[in-house]
Coordinates of C-alpha atoms in Angstrom, one line a residue:
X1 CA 16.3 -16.3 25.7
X2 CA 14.1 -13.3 24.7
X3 CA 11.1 -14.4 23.0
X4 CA 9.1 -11.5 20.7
X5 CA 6.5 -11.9 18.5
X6 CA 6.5 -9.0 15.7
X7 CA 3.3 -9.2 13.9
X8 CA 3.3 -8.0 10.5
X9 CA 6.3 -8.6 8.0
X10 CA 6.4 -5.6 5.7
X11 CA 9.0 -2.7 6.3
X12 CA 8.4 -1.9 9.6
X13 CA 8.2 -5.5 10.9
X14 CA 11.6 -6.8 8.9
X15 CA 13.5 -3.8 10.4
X16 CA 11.8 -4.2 13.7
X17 CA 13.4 -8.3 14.2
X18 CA 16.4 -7.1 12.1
X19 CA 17.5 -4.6 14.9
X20 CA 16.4 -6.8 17.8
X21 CA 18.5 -10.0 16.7
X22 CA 21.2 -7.8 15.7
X23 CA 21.3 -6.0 19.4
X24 CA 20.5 -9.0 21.5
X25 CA 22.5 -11.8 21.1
X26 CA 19.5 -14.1 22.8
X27 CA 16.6 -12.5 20.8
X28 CA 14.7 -15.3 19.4
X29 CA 12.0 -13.2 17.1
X30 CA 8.6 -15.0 15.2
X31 CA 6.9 -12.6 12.7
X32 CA 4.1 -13.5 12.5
X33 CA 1.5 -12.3 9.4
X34 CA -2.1 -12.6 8.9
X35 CA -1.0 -14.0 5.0
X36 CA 0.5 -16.3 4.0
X37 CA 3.3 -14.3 2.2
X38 CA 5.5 -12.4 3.7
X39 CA 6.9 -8.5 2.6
X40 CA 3.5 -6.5 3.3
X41 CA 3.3 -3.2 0.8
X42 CA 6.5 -4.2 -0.9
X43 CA 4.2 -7.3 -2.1
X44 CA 0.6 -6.3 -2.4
X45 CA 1.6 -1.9 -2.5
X46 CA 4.2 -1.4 -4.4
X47 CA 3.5 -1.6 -8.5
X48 CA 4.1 -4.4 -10.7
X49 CA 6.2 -2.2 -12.9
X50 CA 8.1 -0.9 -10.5
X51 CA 11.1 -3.8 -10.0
X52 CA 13.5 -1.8 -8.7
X53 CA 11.3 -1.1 -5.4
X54 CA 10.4 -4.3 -5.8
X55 CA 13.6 -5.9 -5.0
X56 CA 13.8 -4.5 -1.5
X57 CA 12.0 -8.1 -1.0
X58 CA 15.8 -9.3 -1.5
X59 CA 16.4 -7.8 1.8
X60 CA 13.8 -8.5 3.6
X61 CA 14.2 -12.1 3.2
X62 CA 17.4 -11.8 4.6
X63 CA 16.3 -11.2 7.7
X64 CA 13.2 -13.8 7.6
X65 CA 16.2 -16.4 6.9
X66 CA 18.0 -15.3 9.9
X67 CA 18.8 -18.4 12.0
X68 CA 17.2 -16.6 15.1
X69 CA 14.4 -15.5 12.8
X70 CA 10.9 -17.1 12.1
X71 CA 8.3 -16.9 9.8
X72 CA 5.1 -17.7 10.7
X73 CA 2.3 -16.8 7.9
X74 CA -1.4 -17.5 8.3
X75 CA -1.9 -16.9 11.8
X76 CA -4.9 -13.9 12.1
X77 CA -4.5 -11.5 15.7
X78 CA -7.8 -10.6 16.7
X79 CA -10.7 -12.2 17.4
X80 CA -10.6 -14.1 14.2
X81 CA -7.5 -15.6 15.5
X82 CA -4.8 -15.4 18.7
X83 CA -6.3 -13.0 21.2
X84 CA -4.1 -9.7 22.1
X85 CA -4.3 -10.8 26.0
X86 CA -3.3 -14.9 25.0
X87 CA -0.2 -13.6 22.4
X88 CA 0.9 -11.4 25.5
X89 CA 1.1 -14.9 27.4
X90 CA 3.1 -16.5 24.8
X91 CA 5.8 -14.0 24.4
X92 CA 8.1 -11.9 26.4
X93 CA 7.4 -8.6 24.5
X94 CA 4.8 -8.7 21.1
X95 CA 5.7 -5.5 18.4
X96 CA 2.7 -4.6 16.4
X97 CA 3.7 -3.5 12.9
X98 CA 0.3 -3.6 12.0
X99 CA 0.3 -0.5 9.2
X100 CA -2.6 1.5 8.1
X101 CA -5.2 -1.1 7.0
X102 CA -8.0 0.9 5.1
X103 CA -8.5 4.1 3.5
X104 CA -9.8 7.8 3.5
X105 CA -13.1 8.5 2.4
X106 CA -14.3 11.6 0.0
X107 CA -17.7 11.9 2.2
X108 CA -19.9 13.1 -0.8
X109 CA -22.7 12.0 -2.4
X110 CA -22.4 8.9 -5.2
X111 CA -19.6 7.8 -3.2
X112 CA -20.9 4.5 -3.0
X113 CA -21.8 3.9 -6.8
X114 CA -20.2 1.2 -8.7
X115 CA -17.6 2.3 -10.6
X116 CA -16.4 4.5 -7.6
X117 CA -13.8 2.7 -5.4
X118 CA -10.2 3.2 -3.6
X119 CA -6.9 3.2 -5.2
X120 CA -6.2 0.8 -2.4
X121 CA -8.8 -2.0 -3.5
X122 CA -7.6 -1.1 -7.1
X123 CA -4.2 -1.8 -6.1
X124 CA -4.7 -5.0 -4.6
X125 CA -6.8 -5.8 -7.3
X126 CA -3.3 -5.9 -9.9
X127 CA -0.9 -6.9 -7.0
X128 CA -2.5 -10.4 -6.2
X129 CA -3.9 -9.5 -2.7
X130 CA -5.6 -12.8 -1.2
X131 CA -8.8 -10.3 -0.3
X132 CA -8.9 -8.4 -3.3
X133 CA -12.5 -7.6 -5.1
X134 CA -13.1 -9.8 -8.2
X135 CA -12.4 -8.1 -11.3
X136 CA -14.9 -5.3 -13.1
X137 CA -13.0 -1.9 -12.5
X138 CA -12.4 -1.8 -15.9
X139 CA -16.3 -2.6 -17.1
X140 CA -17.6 0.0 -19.6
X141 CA -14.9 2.3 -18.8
X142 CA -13.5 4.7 -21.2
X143 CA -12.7 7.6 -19.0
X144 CA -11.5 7.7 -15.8
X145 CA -11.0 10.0 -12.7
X146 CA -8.0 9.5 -9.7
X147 CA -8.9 11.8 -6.8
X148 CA -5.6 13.0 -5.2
X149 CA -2.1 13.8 -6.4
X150 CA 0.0 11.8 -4.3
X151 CA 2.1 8.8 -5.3
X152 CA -0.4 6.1 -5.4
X153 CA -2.2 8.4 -7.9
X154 CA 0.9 8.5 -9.9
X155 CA 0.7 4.8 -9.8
X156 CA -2.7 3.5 -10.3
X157 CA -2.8 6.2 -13.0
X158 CA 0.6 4.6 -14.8
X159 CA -0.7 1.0 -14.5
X160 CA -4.4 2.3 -16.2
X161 CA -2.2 3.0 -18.7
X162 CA 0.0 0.7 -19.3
X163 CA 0.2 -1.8 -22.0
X164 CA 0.9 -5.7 -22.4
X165 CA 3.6 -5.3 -23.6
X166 CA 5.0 -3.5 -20.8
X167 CA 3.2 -5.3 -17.7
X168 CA 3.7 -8.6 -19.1
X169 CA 7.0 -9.2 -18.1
X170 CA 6.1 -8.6 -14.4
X171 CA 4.6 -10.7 -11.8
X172 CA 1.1 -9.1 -11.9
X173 CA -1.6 -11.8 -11.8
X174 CA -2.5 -13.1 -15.4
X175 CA -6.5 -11.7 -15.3
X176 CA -5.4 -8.2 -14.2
X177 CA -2.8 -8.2 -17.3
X178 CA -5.6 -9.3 -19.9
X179 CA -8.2 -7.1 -18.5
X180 CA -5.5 -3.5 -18.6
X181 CA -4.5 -5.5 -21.8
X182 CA -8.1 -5.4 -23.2
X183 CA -8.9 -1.3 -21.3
X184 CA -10.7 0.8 -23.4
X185 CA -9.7 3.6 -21.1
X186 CA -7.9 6.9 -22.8
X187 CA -8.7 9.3 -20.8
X188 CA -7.4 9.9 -17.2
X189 CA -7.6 13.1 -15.0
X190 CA -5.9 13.2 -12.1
X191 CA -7.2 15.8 -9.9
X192 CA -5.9 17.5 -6.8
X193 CA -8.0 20.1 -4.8
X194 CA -4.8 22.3 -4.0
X195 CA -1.9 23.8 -6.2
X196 CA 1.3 22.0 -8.0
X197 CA 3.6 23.1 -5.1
X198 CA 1.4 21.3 -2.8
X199 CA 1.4 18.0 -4.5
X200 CA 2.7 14.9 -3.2
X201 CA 4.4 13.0 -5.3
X202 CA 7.4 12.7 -5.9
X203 CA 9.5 14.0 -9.2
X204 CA 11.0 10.3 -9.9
X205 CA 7.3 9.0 -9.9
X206 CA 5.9 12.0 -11.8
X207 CA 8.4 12.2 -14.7
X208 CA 7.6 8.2 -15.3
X209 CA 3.8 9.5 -16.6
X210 CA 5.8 10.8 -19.5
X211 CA 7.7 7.9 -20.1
X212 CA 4.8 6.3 -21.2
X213 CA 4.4 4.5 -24.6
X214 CA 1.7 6.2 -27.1
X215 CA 0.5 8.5 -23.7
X216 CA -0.1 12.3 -24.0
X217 CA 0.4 14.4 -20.3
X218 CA -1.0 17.5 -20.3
X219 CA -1.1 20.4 -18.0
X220 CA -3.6 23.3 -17.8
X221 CA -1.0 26.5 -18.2
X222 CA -3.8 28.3 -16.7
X223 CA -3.8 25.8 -13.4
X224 CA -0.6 26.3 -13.0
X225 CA -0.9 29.9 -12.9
X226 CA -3.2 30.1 -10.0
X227 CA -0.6 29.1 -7.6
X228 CA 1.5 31.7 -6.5
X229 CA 4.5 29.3 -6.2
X230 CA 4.8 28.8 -9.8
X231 CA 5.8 31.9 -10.7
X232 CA 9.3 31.9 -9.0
X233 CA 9.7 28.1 -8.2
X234 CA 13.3 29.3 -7.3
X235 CA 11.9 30.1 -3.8
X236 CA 10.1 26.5 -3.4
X237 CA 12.0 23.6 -1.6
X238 CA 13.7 21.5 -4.2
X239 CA 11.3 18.1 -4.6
X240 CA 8.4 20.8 -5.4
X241 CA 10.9 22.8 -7.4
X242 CA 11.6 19.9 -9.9
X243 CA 7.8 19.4 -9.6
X244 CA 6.7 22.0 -10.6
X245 CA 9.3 22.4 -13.4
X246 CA 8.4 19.4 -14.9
X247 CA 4.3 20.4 -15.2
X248 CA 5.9 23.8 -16.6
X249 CA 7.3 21.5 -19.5
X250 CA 4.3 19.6 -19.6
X251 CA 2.1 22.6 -20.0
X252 CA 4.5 24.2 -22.7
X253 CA 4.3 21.4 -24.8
X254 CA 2.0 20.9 -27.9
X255 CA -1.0 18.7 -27.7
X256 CA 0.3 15.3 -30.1
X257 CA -2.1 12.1 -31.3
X258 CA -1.7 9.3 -28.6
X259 CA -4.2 6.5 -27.4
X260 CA -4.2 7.6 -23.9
X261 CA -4.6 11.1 -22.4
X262 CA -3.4 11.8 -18.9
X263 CA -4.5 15.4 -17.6
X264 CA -3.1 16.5 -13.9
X265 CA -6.0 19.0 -13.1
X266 CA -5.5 21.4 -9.9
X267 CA -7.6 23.7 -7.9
X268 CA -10.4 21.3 -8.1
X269 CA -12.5 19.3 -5.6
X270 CA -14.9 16.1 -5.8
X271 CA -18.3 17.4 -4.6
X272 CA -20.9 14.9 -6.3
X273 CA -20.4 11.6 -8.2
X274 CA -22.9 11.6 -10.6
X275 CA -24.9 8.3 -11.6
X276 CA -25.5 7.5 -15.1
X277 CA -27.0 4.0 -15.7
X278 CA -26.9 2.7 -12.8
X279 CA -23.4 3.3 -12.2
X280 CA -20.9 6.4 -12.4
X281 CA -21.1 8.4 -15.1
X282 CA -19.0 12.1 -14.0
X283 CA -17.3 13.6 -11.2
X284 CA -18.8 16.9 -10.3
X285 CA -15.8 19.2 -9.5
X286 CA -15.6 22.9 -7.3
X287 CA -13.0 24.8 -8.7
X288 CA -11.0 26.0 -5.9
X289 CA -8.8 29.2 -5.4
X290 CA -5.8 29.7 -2.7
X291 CA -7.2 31.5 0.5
X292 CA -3.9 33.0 1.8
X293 CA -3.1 30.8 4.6
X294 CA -1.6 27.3 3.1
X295 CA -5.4 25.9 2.2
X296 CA -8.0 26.3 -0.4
X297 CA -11.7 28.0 -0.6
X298 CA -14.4 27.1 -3.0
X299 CA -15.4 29.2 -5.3
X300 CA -19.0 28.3 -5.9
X301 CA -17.9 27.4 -9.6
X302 CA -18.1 23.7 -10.9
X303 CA -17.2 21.4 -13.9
X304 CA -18.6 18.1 -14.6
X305 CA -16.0 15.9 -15.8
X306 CA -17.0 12.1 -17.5
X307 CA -16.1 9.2 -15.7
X308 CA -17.0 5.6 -15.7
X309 CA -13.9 4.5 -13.2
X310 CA -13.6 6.9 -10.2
X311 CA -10.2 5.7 -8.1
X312 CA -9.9 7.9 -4.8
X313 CA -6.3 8.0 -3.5
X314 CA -7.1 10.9 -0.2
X315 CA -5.0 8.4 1.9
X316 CA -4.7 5.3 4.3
X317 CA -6.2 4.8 8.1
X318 CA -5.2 2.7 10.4
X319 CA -8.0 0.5 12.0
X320 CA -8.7 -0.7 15.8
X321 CA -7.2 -4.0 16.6
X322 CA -9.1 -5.8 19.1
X323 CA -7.6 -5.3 22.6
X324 CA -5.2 -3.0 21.9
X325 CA -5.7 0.9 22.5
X326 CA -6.1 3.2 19.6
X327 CA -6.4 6.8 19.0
X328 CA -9.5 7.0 16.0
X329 CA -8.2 10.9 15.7
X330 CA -4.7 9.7 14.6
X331 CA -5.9 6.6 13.3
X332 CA -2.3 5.2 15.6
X333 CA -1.9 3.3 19.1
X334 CA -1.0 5.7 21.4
X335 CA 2.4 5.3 22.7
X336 CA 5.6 6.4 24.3
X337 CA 9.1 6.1 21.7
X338 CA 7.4 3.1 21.1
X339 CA 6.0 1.8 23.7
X340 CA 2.4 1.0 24.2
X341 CA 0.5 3.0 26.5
X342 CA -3.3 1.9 28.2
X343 CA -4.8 4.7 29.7
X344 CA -1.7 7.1 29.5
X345 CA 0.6 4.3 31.1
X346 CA 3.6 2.1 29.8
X347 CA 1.8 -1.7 28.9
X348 CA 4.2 -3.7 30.0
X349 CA 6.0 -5.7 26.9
X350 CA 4.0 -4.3 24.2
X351 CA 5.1 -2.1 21.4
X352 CA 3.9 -0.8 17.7
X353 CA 6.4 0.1 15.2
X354 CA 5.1 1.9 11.4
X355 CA 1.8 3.5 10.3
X356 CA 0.0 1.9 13.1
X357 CA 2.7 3.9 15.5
X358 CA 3.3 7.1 13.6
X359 CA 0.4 7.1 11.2
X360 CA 0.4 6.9 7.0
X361 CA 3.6 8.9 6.3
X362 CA 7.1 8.9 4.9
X363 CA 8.7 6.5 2.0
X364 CA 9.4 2.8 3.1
X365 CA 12.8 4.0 4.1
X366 CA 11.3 6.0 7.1
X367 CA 10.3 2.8 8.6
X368 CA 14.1 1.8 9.7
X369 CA 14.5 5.0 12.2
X370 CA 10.5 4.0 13.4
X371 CA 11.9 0.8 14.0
X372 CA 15.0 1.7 15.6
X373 CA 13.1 4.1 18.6
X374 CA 10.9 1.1 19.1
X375 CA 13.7 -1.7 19.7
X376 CA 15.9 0.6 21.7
X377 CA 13.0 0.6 23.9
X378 CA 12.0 -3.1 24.1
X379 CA 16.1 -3.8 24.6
X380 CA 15.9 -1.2 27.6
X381 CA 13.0 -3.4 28.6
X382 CA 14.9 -6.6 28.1
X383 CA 16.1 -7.4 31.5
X384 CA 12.8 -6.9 33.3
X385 CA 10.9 -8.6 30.0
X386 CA 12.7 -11.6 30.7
X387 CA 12.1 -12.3 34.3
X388 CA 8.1 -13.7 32.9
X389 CA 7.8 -17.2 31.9
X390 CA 6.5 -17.7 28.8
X391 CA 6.2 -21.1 26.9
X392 CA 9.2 -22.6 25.3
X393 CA 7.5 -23.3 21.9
X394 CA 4.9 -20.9 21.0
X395 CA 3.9 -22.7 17.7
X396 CA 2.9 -25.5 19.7
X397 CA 0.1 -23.2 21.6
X398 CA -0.9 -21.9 18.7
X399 CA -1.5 -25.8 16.8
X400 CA -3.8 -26.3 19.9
X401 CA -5.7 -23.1 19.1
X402 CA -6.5 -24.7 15.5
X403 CA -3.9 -22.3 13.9
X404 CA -1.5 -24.4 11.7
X405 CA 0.9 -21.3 10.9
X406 CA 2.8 -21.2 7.3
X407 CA 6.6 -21.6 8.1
X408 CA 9.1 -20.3 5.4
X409 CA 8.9 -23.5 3.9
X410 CA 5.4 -23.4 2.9
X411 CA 6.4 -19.8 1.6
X412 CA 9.2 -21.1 -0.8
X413 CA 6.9 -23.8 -2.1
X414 CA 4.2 -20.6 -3.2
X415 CA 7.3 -18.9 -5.2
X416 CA 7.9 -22.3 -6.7
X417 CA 3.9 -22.5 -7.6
X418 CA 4.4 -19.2 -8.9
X419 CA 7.1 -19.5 -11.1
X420 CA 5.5 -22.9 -12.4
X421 CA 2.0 -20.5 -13.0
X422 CA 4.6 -18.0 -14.8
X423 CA 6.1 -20.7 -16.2
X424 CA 3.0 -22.5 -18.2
X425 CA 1.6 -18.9 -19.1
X426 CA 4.5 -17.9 -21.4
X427 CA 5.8 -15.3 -18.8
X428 CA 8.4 -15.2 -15.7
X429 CA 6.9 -15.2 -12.2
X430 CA 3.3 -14.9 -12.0
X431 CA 1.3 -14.1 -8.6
X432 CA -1.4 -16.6 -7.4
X433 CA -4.4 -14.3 -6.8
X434 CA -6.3 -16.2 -4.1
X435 CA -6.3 -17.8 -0.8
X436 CA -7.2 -21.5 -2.3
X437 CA -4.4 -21.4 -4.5
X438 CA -1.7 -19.8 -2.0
X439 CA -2.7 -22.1 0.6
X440 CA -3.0 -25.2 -1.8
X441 CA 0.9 -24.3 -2.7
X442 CA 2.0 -23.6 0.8
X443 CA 0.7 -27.1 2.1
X444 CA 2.8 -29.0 -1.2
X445 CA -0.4 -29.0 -3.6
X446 CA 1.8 -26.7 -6.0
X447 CA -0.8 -25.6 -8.5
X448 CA -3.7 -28.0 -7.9
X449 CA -6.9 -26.6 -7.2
X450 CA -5.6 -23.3 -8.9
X451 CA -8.9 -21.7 -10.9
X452 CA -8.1 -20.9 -14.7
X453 CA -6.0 -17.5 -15.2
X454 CA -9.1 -16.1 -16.7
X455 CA -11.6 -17.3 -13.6
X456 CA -8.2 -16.2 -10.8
X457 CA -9.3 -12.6 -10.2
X458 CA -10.3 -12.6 -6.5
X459 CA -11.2 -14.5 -3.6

């Protein structure tokens, strides 16, 4: 038998034990996962709102219910938890599907004011994430500013505003649905620092903003007319063809009454949060101008623009984990189709797979061909892989660690505990926000010990 530890269950780390039990007819595969729910993004990333993408879940769990396939949630890899060098011991060959942990930084001045935060904490924040910040994005907030045009943008911008009515019937924890509920936010710039052609979302996710209930998309005409692109968007590939038409239909349109406002602003950059009260108050903005080679120059001209919620959505980064190499350029573990390498050579039995192998990019598709490379080279590995003893029960080393690991049983109970929350709440399935509640559930409690839905809004 085989044994291989995959460690993180999102994407990459489903696809990763799909392919190696599907391939090897002795592969015996744990994935292993810091939580104590399994999925990754498609839990915790991926919006509320957004069911379809949503029920990849559906397939993930098929290969978490594999006979050959364990879960094991709770059980940290670090120094918080199993050592790099000890899981090595306990497996033939460990995958690290570890993603991209943390995100990019503006690097200006007032970064650090409240009010000013990532679209990744704000994201947790409404999908439930164990770690998230306690509620208070939304404090005093009328106007607020998303740095990037990409499709976490898109998102966190939809979801600021959205209605109860619409994220009600979705699994988003009960205090993130009163407090959007009860938003006094209407206005919402999203601002990019290059042109419409260059943006990165996608058209699908872009043409949702004006879908929106009572919600008015504009689009500077004069924005629009600074990139060269826009003038024959015939040339352009098609996603920033349809892009761009769309923004062209946007800007065309008359202005209309609506309670919230969302303005996709280009040719700008963040240079300065500005404090007012104690907190942010504006975003101090370059206006930028195409420089003839792909980027942008600044053009010494600036624009304040009011702000009380400043989301930044530049991108993700992955993060060092203890004992394994990493490339802080790349933000990726250097490797080889795959396979890790210390000091430019092949680690025996060790391998990465998604962001933490290729970096932040692609849809959550891209992860099956990322996954494919990397278990075509573990299976090449096999024979040699095999030859190591390793312990026959793995879960038994790590009990005399002090690690108790969630197995999928303890992971059906919290979807039970969740539908009861949904359930007593007036809703369908409802997220359990916290680590005391999710474990309480995973260990039989069901929803003992949970905090009211009002006082459940972080940690």
């Amino acid at each position: 038998m085989l044994r291989i530890a995959v460690v993180g269950s999102g994407p990459s780390g489903c696809y990763t034990a799909q392919g190696l039990v599907q391939q090897h007819p002795g592969a015996l595969v744990d994935v292993l996962d810091r939580l104590p729910c399994p999925y990754g993004l498609v839990r915790y990333g991926v919006a509320p709102d957004h069911e379809k993408i949503k029920s990849l879940q559906n397939t993930l769990r098929s290969v978490l219910e594999h006979e050959r396939v364990r879960f094991l949630g709770g059980v940290p890899v670090g120094p918080e938890g199993v050592p790099v060098a000890r899981l090595r011991e306990l497996y033939h060959a460990v995958v690290y599907c570890v993603g991209a942990a943390t995100d990019r930084h503006l690097g200006i001045a007032g970064e650090d004011l409240p009010g000013s935060c990532s679209a990744t904490e704000f994201v947790s924040w409404y999908s439930a994430h164990p770690d998230a910040a306690a509620d208070g994005f939304l404090t005093g907030a009328r106007s607020a500013v998303v740095i990037g045009v990409g499709n976490v943008a898109v998102d966190v911008t939809r979801m600021l505003a959205r209605g109860a009515a619409e994220l009600s019937p979705t699994d988003i924890p009960h205090a993130a649905l009163a407090a959007l509920s009860a938003s006094r936010v209407s206005e919402i710039s999203m601002v990019g620092r290059r042109g419409p052609s260059q943006a990165r979302f996608t058209t699908k996710e872009l043409r949702e903003l004006g879908t929106l209930p009572d919600t008015e998309v504009r689009v500077d005409p004069r924005e629009l007319a600074m990139d060269p692109a826009c003038a024959d968007p015939g040339s352009l590939p098609a996603p920033q063809r349809r892009n761009v038409e769309v923004l062209r239909d946007w800007a065309a349109a008359p202005a209309r009454t609506a309670r919230h406002h969302i303005r996709l602003r280009f040719f700008l950059r963040p240079v300065e949060l500005l404090p007012r009260e104690g907190r942010v108050g504006a975003v101090r903005l370059e206006r930028t101008a195409p420089d003839g080679a792909g980027g942008v120059r600044g053009t010494g001209r600036f624009e304040d623009v009011e702000a009380q919620l400043v989301l930044r959505s530049v991108g993700y980064r992955g993060v060092p984990l203890e004992g394994l190499p990493f490339d802080p350029a790349t933000g990726t573990v250097p490797h080889r189709a795959g396979r890790v390498l210390r000091d430019g050579v092949v680690a025996p039995g060790e391998y990465v797979a998604g962001w933490i192998k290729r970096g932040p990019t692609g849809v959550i598709g891209t992860n099956r061909p990322c996954a494919k490379e990397t278990v075509s080279s573990l299976l090449a590995d096999a024979a040699a892989l095999e030859r190591e003893p390793v312990p026959q029960e793995p879960v038994t080393a790590l009990r005399a660690a002090g690690i108790d690991p969630v197995r999928w049983e303890g992971w059906r109970a919290i979807e039970r505990a969740e539908a009861e929350l949904g359930a007593s709440l007036g809703r369908g399935t409802v997220k359990l926000p916290d680590w005391r509640s999710l474990m309480n559930a995973a260990h039989g409690g069901g929803l003992q010990g949970l905090s009211s839905p009002s006082e459940s809004t972080g940690r």
